[in-house]
Coordinates of C-alpha atoms and ligand atoms in Angstrom, one line a residue:
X29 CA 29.3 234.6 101.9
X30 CA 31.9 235.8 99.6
X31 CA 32.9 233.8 96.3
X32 CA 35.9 231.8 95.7
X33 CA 38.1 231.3 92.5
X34 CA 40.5 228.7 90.8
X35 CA 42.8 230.4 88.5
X36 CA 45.3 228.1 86.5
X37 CA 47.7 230.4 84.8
X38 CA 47.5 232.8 87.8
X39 CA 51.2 233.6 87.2
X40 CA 50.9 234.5 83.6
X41 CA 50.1 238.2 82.3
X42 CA 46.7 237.2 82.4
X43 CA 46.2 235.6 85.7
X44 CA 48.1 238.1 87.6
X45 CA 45.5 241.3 86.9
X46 CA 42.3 238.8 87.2
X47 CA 43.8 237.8 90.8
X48 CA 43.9 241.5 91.5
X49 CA 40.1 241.9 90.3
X50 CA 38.9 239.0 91.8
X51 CA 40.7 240.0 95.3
X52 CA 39.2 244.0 95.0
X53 CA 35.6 242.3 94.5
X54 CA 36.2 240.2 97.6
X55 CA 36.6 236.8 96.3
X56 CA 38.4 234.5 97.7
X57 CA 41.5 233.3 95.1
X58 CA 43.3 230.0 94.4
X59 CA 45.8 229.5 92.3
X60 CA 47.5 226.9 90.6
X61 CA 51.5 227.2 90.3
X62 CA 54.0 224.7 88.8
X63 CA 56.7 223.7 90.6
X64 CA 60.3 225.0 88.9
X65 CA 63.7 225.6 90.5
X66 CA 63.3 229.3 90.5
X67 CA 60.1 231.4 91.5
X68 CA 57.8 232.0 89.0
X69 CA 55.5 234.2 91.1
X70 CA 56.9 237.8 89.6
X71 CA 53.7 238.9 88.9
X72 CA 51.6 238.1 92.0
X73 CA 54.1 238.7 94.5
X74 CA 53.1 242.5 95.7
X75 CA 49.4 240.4 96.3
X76 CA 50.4 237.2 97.8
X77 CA 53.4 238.6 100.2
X78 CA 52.1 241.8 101.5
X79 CA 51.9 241.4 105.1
X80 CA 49.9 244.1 105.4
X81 CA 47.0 243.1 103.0
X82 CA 44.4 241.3 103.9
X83 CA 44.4 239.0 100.9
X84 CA 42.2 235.9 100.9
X85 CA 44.7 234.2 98.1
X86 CA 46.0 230.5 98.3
X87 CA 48.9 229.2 96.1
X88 CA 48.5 225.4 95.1
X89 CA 51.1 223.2 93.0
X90 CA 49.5 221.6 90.2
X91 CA 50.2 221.3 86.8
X92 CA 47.0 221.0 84.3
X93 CA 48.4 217.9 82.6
X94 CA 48.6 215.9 86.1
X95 CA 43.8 215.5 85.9
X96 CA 43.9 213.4 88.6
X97 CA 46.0 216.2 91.2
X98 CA 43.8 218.8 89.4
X99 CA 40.6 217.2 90.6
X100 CA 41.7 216.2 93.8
X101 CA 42.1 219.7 94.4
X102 CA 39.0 221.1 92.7
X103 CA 36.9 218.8 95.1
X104 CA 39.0 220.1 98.0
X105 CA 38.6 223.8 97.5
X106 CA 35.1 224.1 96.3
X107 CA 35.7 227.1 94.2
X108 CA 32.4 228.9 93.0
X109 CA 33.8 230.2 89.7
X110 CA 37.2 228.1 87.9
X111 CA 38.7 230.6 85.2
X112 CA 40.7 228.1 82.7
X113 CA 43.7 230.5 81.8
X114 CA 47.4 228.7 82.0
X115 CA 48.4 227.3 78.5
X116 CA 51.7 227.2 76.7
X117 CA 50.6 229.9 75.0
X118 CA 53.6 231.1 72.7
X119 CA 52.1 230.7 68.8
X120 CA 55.4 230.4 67.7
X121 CA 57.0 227.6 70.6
X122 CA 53.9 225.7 69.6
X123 CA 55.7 225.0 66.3
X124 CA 58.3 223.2 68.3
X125 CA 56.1 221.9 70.8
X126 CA 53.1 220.8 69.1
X127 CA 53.1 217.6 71.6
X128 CA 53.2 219.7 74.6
X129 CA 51.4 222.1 73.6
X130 CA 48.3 220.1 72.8
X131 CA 48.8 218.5 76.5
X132 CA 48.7 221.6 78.4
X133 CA 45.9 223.6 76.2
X134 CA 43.9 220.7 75.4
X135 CA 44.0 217.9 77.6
X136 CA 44.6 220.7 80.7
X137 CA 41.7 222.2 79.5
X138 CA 39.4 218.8 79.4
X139 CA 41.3 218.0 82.8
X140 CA 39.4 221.3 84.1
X141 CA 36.4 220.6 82.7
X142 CA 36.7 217.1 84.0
X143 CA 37.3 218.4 87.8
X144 CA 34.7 220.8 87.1
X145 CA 31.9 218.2 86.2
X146 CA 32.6 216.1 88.9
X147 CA 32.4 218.9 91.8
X148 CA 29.2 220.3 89.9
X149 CA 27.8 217.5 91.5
X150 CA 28.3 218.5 94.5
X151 CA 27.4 222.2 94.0
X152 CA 27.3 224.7 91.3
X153 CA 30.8 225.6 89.6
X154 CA 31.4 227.9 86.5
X155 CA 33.8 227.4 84.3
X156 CA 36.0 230.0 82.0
X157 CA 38.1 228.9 79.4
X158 CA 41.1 231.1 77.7
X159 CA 39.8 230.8 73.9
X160 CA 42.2 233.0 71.1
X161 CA 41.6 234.3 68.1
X162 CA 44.1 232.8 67.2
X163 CA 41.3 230.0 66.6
X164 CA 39.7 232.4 63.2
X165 CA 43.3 231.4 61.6
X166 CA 43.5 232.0 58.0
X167 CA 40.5 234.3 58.3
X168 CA 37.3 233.4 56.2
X169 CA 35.4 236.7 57.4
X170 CA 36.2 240.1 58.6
X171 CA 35.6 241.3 61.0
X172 CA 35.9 237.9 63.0
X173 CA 32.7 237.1 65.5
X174 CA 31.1 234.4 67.5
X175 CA 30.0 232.8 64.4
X176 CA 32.7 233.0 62.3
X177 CA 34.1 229.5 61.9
X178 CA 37.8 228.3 62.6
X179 CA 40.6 227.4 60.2
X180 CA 43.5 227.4 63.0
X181 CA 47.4 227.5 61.4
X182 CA 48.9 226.4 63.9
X183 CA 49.6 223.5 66.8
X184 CA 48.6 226.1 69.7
X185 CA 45.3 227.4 67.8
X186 CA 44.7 223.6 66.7
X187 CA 44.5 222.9 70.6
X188 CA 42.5 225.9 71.5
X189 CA 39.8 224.7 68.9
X190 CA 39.9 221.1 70.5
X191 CA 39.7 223.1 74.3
X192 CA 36.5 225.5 72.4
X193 CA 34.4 222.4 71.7
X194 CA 34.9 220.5 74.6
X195 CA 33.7 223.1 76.4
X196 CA 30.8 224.1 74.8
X197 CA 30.4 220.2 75.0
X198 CA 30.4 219.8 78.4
X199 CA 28.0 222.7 78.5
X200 CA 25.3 221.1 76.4
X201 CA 26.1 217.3 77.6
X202 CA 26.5 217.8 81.3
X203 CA 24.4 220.7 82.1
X204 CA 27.6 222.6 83.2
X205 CA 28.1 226.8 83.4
X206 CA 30.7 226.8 80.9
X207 CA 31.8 229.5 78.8
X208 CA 34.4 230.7 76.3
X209 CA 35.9 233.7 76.2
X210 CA 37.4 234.5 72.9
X211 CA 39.6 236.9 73.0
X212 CA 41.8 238.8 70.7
X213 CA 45.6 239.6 71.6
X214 CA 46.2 241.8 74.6
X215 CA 49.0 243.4 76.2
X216 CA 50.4 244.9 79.2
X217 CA 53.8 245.8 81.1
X218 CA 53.3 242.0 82.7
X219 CA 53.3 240.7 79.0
X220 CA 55.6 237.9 78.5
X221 CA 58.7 239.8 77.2
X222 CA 59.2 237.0 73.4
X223 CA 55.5 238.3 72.4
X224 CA 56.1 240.8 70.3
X225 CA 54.5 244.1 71.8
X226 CA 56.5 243.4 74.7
X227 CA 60.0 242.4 72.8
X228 CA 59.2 245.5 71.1
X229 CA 58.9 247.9 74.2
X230 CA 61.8 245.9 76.0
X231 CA 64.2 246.5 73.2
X232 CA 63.2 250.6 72.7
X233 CA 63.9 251.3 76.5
X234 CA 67.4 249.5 76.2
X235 CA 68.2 251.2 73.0
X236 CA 67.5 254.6 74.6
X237 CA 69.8 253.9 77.3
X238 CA 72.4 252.7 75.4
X239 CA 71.5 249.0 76.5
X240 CA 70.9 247.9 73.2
X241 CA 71.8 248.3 69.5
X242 CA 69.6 246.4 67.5
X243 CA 66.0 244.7 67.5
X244 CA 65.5 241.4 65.5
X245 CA 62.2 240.9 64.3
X246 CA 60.0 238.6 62.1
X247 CA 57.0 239.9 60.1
X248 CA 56.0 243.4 60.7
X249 CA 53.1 243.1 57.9
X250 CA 51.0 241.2 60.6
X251 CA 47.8 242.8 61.6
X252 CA 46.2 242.2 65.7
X253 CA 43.7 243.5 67.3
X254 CA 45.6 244.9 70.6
X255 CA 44.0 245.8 73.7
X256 CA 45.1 246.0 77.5
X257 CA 44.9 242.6 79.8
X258 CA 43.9 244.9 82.6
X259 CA 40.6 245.9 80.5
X260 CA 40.2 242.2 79.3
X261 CA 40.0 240.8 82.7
X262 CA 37.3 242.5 83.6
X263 CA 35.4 241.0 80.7
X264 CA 36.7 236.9 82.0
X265 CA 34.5 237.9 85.5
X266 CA 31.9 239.7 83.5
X267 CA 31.1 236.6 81.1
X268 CA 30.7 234.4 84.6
X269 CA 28.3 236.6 85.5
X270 CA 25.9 236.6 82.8
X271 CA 22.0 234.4 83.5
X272 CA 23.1 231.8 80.6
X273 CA 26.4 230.2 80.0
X274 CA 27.8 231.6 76.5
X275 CA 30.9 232.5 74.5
X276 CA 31.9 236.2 73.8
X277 CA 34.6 237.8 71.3
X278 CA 35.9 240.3 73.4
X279 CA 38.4 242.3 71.2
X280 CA 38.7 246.5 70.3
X281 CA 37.4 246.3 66.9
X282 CA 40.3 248.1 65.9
X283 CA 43.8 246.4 64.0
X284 CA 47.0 247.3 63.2
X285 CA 50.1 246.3 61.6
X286 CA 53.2 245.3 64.1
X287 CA 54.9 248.0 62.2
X288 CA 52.8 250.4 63.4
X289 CA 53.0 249.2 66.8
X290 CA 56.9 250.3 66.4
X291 CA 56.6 253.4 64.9
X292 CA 54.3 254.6 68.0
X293 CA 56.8 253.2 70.0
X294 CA 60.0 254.2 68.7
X295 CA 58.8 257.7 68.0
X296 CA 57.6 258.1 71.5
X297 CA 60.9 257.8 72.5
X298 CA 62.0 260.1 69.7
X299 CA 64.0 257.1 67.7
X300 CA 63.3 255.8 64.3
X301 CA 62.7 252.4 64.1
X302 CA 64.5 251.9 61.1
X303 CA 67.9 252.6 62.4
X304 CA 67.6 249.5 64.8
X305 CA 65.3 247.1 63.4
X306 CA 66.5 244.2 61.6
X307 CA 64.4 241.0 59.8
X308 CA 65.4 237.5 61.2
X309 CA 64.0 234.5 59.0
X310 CA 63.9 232.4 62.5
X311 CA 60.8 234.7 64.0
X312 CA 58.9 234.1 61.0
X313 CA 56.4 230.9 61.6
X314 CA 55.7 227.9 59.0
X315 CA 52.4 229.3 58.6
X316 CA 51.3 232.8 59.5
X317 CA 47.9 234.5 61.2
X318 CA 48.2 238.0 58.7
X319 CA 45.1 239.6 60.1
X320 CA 42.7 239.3 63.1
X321 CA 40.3 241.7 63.5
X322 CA 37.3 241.6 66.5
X323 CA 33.7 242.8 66.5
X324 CA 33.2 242.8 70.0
X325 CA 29.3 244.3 69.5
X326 CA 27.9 241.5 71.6
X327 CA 29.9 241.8 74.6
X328 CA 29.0 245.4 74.2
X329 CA 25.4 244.8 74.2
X330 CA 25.2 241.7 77.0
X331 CA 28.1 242.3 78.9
X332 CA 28.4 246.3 78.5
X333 CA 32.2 245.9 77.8
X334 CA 34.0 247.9 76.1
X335 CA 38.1 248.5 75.4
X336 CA 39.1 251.2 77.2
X337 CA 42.3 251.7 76.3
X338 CA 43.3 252.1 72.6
X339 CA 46.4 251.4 70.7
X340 CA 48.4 254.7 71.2
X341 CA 48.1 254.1 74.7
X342 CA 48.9 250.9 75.2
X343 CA 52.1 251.8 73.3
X344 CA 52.0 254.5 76.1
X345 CA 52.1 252.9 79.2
X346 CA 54.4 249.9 77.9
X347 CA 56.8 252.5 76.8
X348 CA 57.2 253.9 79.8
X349 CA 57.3 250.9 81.8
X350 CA 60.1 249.5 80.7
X351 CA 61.8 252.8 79.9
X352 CA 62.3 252.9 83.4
X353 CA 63.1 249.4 83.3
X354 CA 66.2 249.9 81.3
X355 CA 67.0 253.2 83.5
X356 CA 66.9 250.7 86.4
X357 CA 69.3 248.5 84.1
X358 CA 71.4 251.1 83.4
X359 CA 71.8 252.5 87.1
X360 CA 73.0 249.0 88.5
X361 CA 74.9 248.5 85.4
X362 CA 76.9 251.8 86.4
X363 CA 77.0 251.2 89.7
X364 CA 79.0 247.3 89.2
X365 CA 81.3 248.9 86.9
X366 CA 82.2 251.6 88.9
X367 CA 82.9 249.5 92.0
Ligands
LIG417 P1 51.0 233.6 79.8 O1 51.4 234.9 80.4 O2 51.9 232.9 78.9 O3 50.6 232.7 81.1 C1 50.4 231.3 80.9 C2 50.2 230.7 82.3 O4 50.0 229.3 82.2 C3 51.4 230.9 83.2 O5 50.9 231.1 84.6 C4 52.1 229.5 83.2 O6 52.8 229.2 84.3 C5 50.8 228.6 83.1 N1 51.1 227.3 82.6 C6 51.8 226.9 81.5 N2 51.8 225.6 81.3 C7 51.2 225.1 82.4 C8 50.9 223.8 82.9 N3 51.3 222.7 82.2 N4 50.2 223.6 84.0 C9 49.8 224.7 84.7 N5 50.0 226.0 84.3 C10 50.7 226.2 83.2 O7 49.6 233.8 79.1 P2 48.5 235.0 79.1 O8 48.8 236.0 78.1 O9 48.3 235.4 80.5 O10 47.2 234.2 78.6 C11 46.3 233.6 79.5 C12 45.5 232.6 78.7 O11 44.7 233.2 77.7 C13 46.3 231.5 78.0 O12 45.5 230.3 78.0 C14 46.4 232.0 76.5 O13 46.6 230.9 75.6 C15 45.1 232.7 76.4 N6 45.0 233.8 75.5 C16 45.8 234.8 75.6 C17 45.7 235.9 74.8 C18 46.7 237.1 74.9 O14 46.7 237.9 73.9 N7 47.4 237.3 76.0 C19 44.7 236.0 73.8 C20 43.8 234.9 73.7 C21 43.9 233.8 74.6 P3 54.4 229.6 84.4 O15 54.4 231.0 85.0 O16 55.0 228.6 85.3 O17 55.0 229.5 83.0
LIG418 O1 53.0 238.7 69.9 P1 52.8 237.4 69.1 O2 53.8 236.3 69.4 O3 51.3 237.0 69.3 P2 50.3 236.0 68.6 O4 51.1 235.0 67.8 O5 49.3 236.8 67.9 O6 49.7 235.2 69.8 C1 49.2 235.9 70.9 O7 47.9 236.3 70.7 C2 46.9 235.2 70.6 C3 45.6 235.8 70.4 O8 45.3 236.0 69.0 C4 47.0 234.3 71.9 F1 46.1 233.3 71.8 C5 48.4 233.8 72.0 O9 48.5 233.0 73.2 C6 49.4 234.9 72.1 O10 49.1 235.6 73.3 O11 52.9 237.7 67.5 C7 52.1 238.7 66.9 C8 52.5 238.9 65.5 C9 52.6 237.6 64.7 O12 52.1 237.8 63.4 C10 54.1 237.4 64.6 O13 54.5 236.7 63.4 O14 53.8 239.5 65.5 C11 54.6 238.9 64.5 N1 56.0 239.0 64.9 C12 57.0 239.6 64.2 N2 58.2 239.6 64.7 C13 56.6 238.5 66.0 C14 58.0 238.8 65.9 N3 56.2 237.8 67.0 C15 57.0 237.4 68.0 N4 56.6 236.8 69.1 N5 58.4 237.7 67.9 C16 58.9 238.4 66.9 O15 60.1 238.7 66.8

């Protein structure tokens, strides 16, 4: 019998590739959508509407504040694995959101966990939850691992922490396969286009085709630990998999400045930053993450996952992405005006 999957957050970056994995491997996906007045399926569209695919993938309105439609729906599809990923998960929104953000990251998350407990009574579920390293904070070691302990600097990392222990809580108190992934910041063509990576590759497309004149940015001092969503995916299923429920930094071990994100960027497209960047106060945050670096060494060792994909090209395939983005933009541009 083949496995089946609730995603929350399948529309996100995130969700979008771990639908795709979980589809190729023959699972059997559900998703959790919230309703708005315009689609918000972007990213899982080419899986969910092709005709021709056989997909075995179910769309569901929910929303993880709403526990009680959350469990009713839990209980209803049975799924074998539940992989804890929607969130508002903008560091910087969370500022202005600290309410809402603590509803949807850490009460959504307990909502899971709640659904979760109650249908592992039934049968066996596992449970992933979307843990950041955004948790490690105002860094007390380097590089940052499993042990390293929290000091959070912001209203989103404040929730993650709260979602971290009651996971690892309903682990030890209700004898439930529960597991956090923590992983470091990672990108992709589907990244949400206000993160910076992404605002980043947007604006360097436009610019080239004359879309654009300037880029406004916050902090370039900032140091991540970048790697691709696709790769990181892989490393949600693999963490399911393992004998014993655990938690796993999964990260590249290497970091860099967002700086240096921009000049790979910029020079791939043969521009200079420096001519278009400009430093707005308002992207700066009331308190800032300066470095996060991963040791991923026991994911390596218990999960055998590695990054595959390292900065340069990252930069690569995000560059080109939405180069031809802004063609794209360019061409239909040209085409109204010269109607
Ligand atoms: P994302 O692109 O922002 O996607 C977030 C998803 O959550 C979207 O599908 C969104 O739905 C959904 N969502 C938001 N509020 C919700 C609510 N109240 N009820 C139900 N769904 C809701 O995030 P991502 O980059 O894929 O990240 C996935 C998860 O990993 C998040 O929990 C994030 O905090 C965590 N994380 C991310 C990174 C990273 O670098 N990407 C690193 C560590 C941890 P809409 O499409 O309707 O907005
Ligand atoms: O791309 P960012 O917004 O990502 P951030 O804050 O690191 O959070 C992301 O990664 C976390 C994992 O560590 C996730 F948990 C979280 O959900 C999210 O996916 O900002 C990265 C850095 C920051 O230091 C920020 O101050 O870039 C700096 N930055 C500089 N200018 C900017 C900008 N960030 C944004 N979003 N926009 C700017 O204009």
């Amino acid at each position: 019998m083949s496995k089946s999957a609730l995603i929350t957050g399948i529309t996100g970056q995130d969700g979008s590739y771990l639908a795709e994995l979980l589809l190729e491997k023959g699972y059997t996906v559900h998703g959790l959508v919230r309703r708005s007045s315009t689609f918000s399926t972007e990213r899982i569209d080419h899986i969910y509407r092709d005709p021709h695919e056989k997909t075995q993938m179910y769309l569901h309105y929910g929303d993880l504040t709403d526990g009680q439609a959350l469990t009713n729906l839990t209980l209803d599809v049975e799924p074998d694995e539940i992989y804890n990923l929607g969130a508002q998960s903008h560091v910087r929104v969370s500022f202005d959101q600290p309410v809402y953000t603590l509803q949807t990251v850490g009460v959504g998350a307990l909502n899971v966990l709640e659904a979760a407990r109650l249908l592992n009574k039934r049968k066996p579920v596992r449970v992933y939850q979307a843990s950041s390293s955004e948790m490690f904070g105002d860094v007390i070691e380097t590089p940052q691992k499993e042990t390293t302990p929290f000091r959070p600097q912001s209203p989103y990392a404040c929730a993650k922490v709260y979602a971290f222990h009651q996971t690892i809580n309903y682990r030890e108190s209700y004898d439930l396969f529960a597991c956090n992934g923590i992983l470091f910041n990672h990108e992709s063509e589907r990244r949400g286009e206000t993160f910076v990576t992404r605002k980043i590759t947007r604006a360097a497309g436009r610019i080239k085709m004359g879309l654009q004149k300037k880029l406004y940015l916050g902090n370039l001092d900032a140091k991540r630990d970048w790697g691709y969503a696709k790769d990181y995916v892989k490393a949600m299923w693999l963490i399911l998999q393992q004998e014993q429920p655990e938690d796993f930094v999964i990260a590249t071990g290497e970091t860099q400045t967002v700086r240096s994100f921009l000049e790979l960027v910029f020079q791939q497209l043969d521009l200079d930053y420096r001519d278009y960047v400009e430093i707005d106060p308002r992207y700066f945050r009331p308190a800032e993450v300066e470095l996060l670096l991963g040791d991923p060494s026991k994911a390596k060792e218990k999960l055998g996952w590695t990054a595959e994909t390292d900065l340069r090209e990252l930069a690569r395939i995000m560059t080109e992405h939405d180069l031809e983005l802004a063609r794209r933009e360019a061409h239909a541009e040209n085409y109204v005006t010269s109607k």
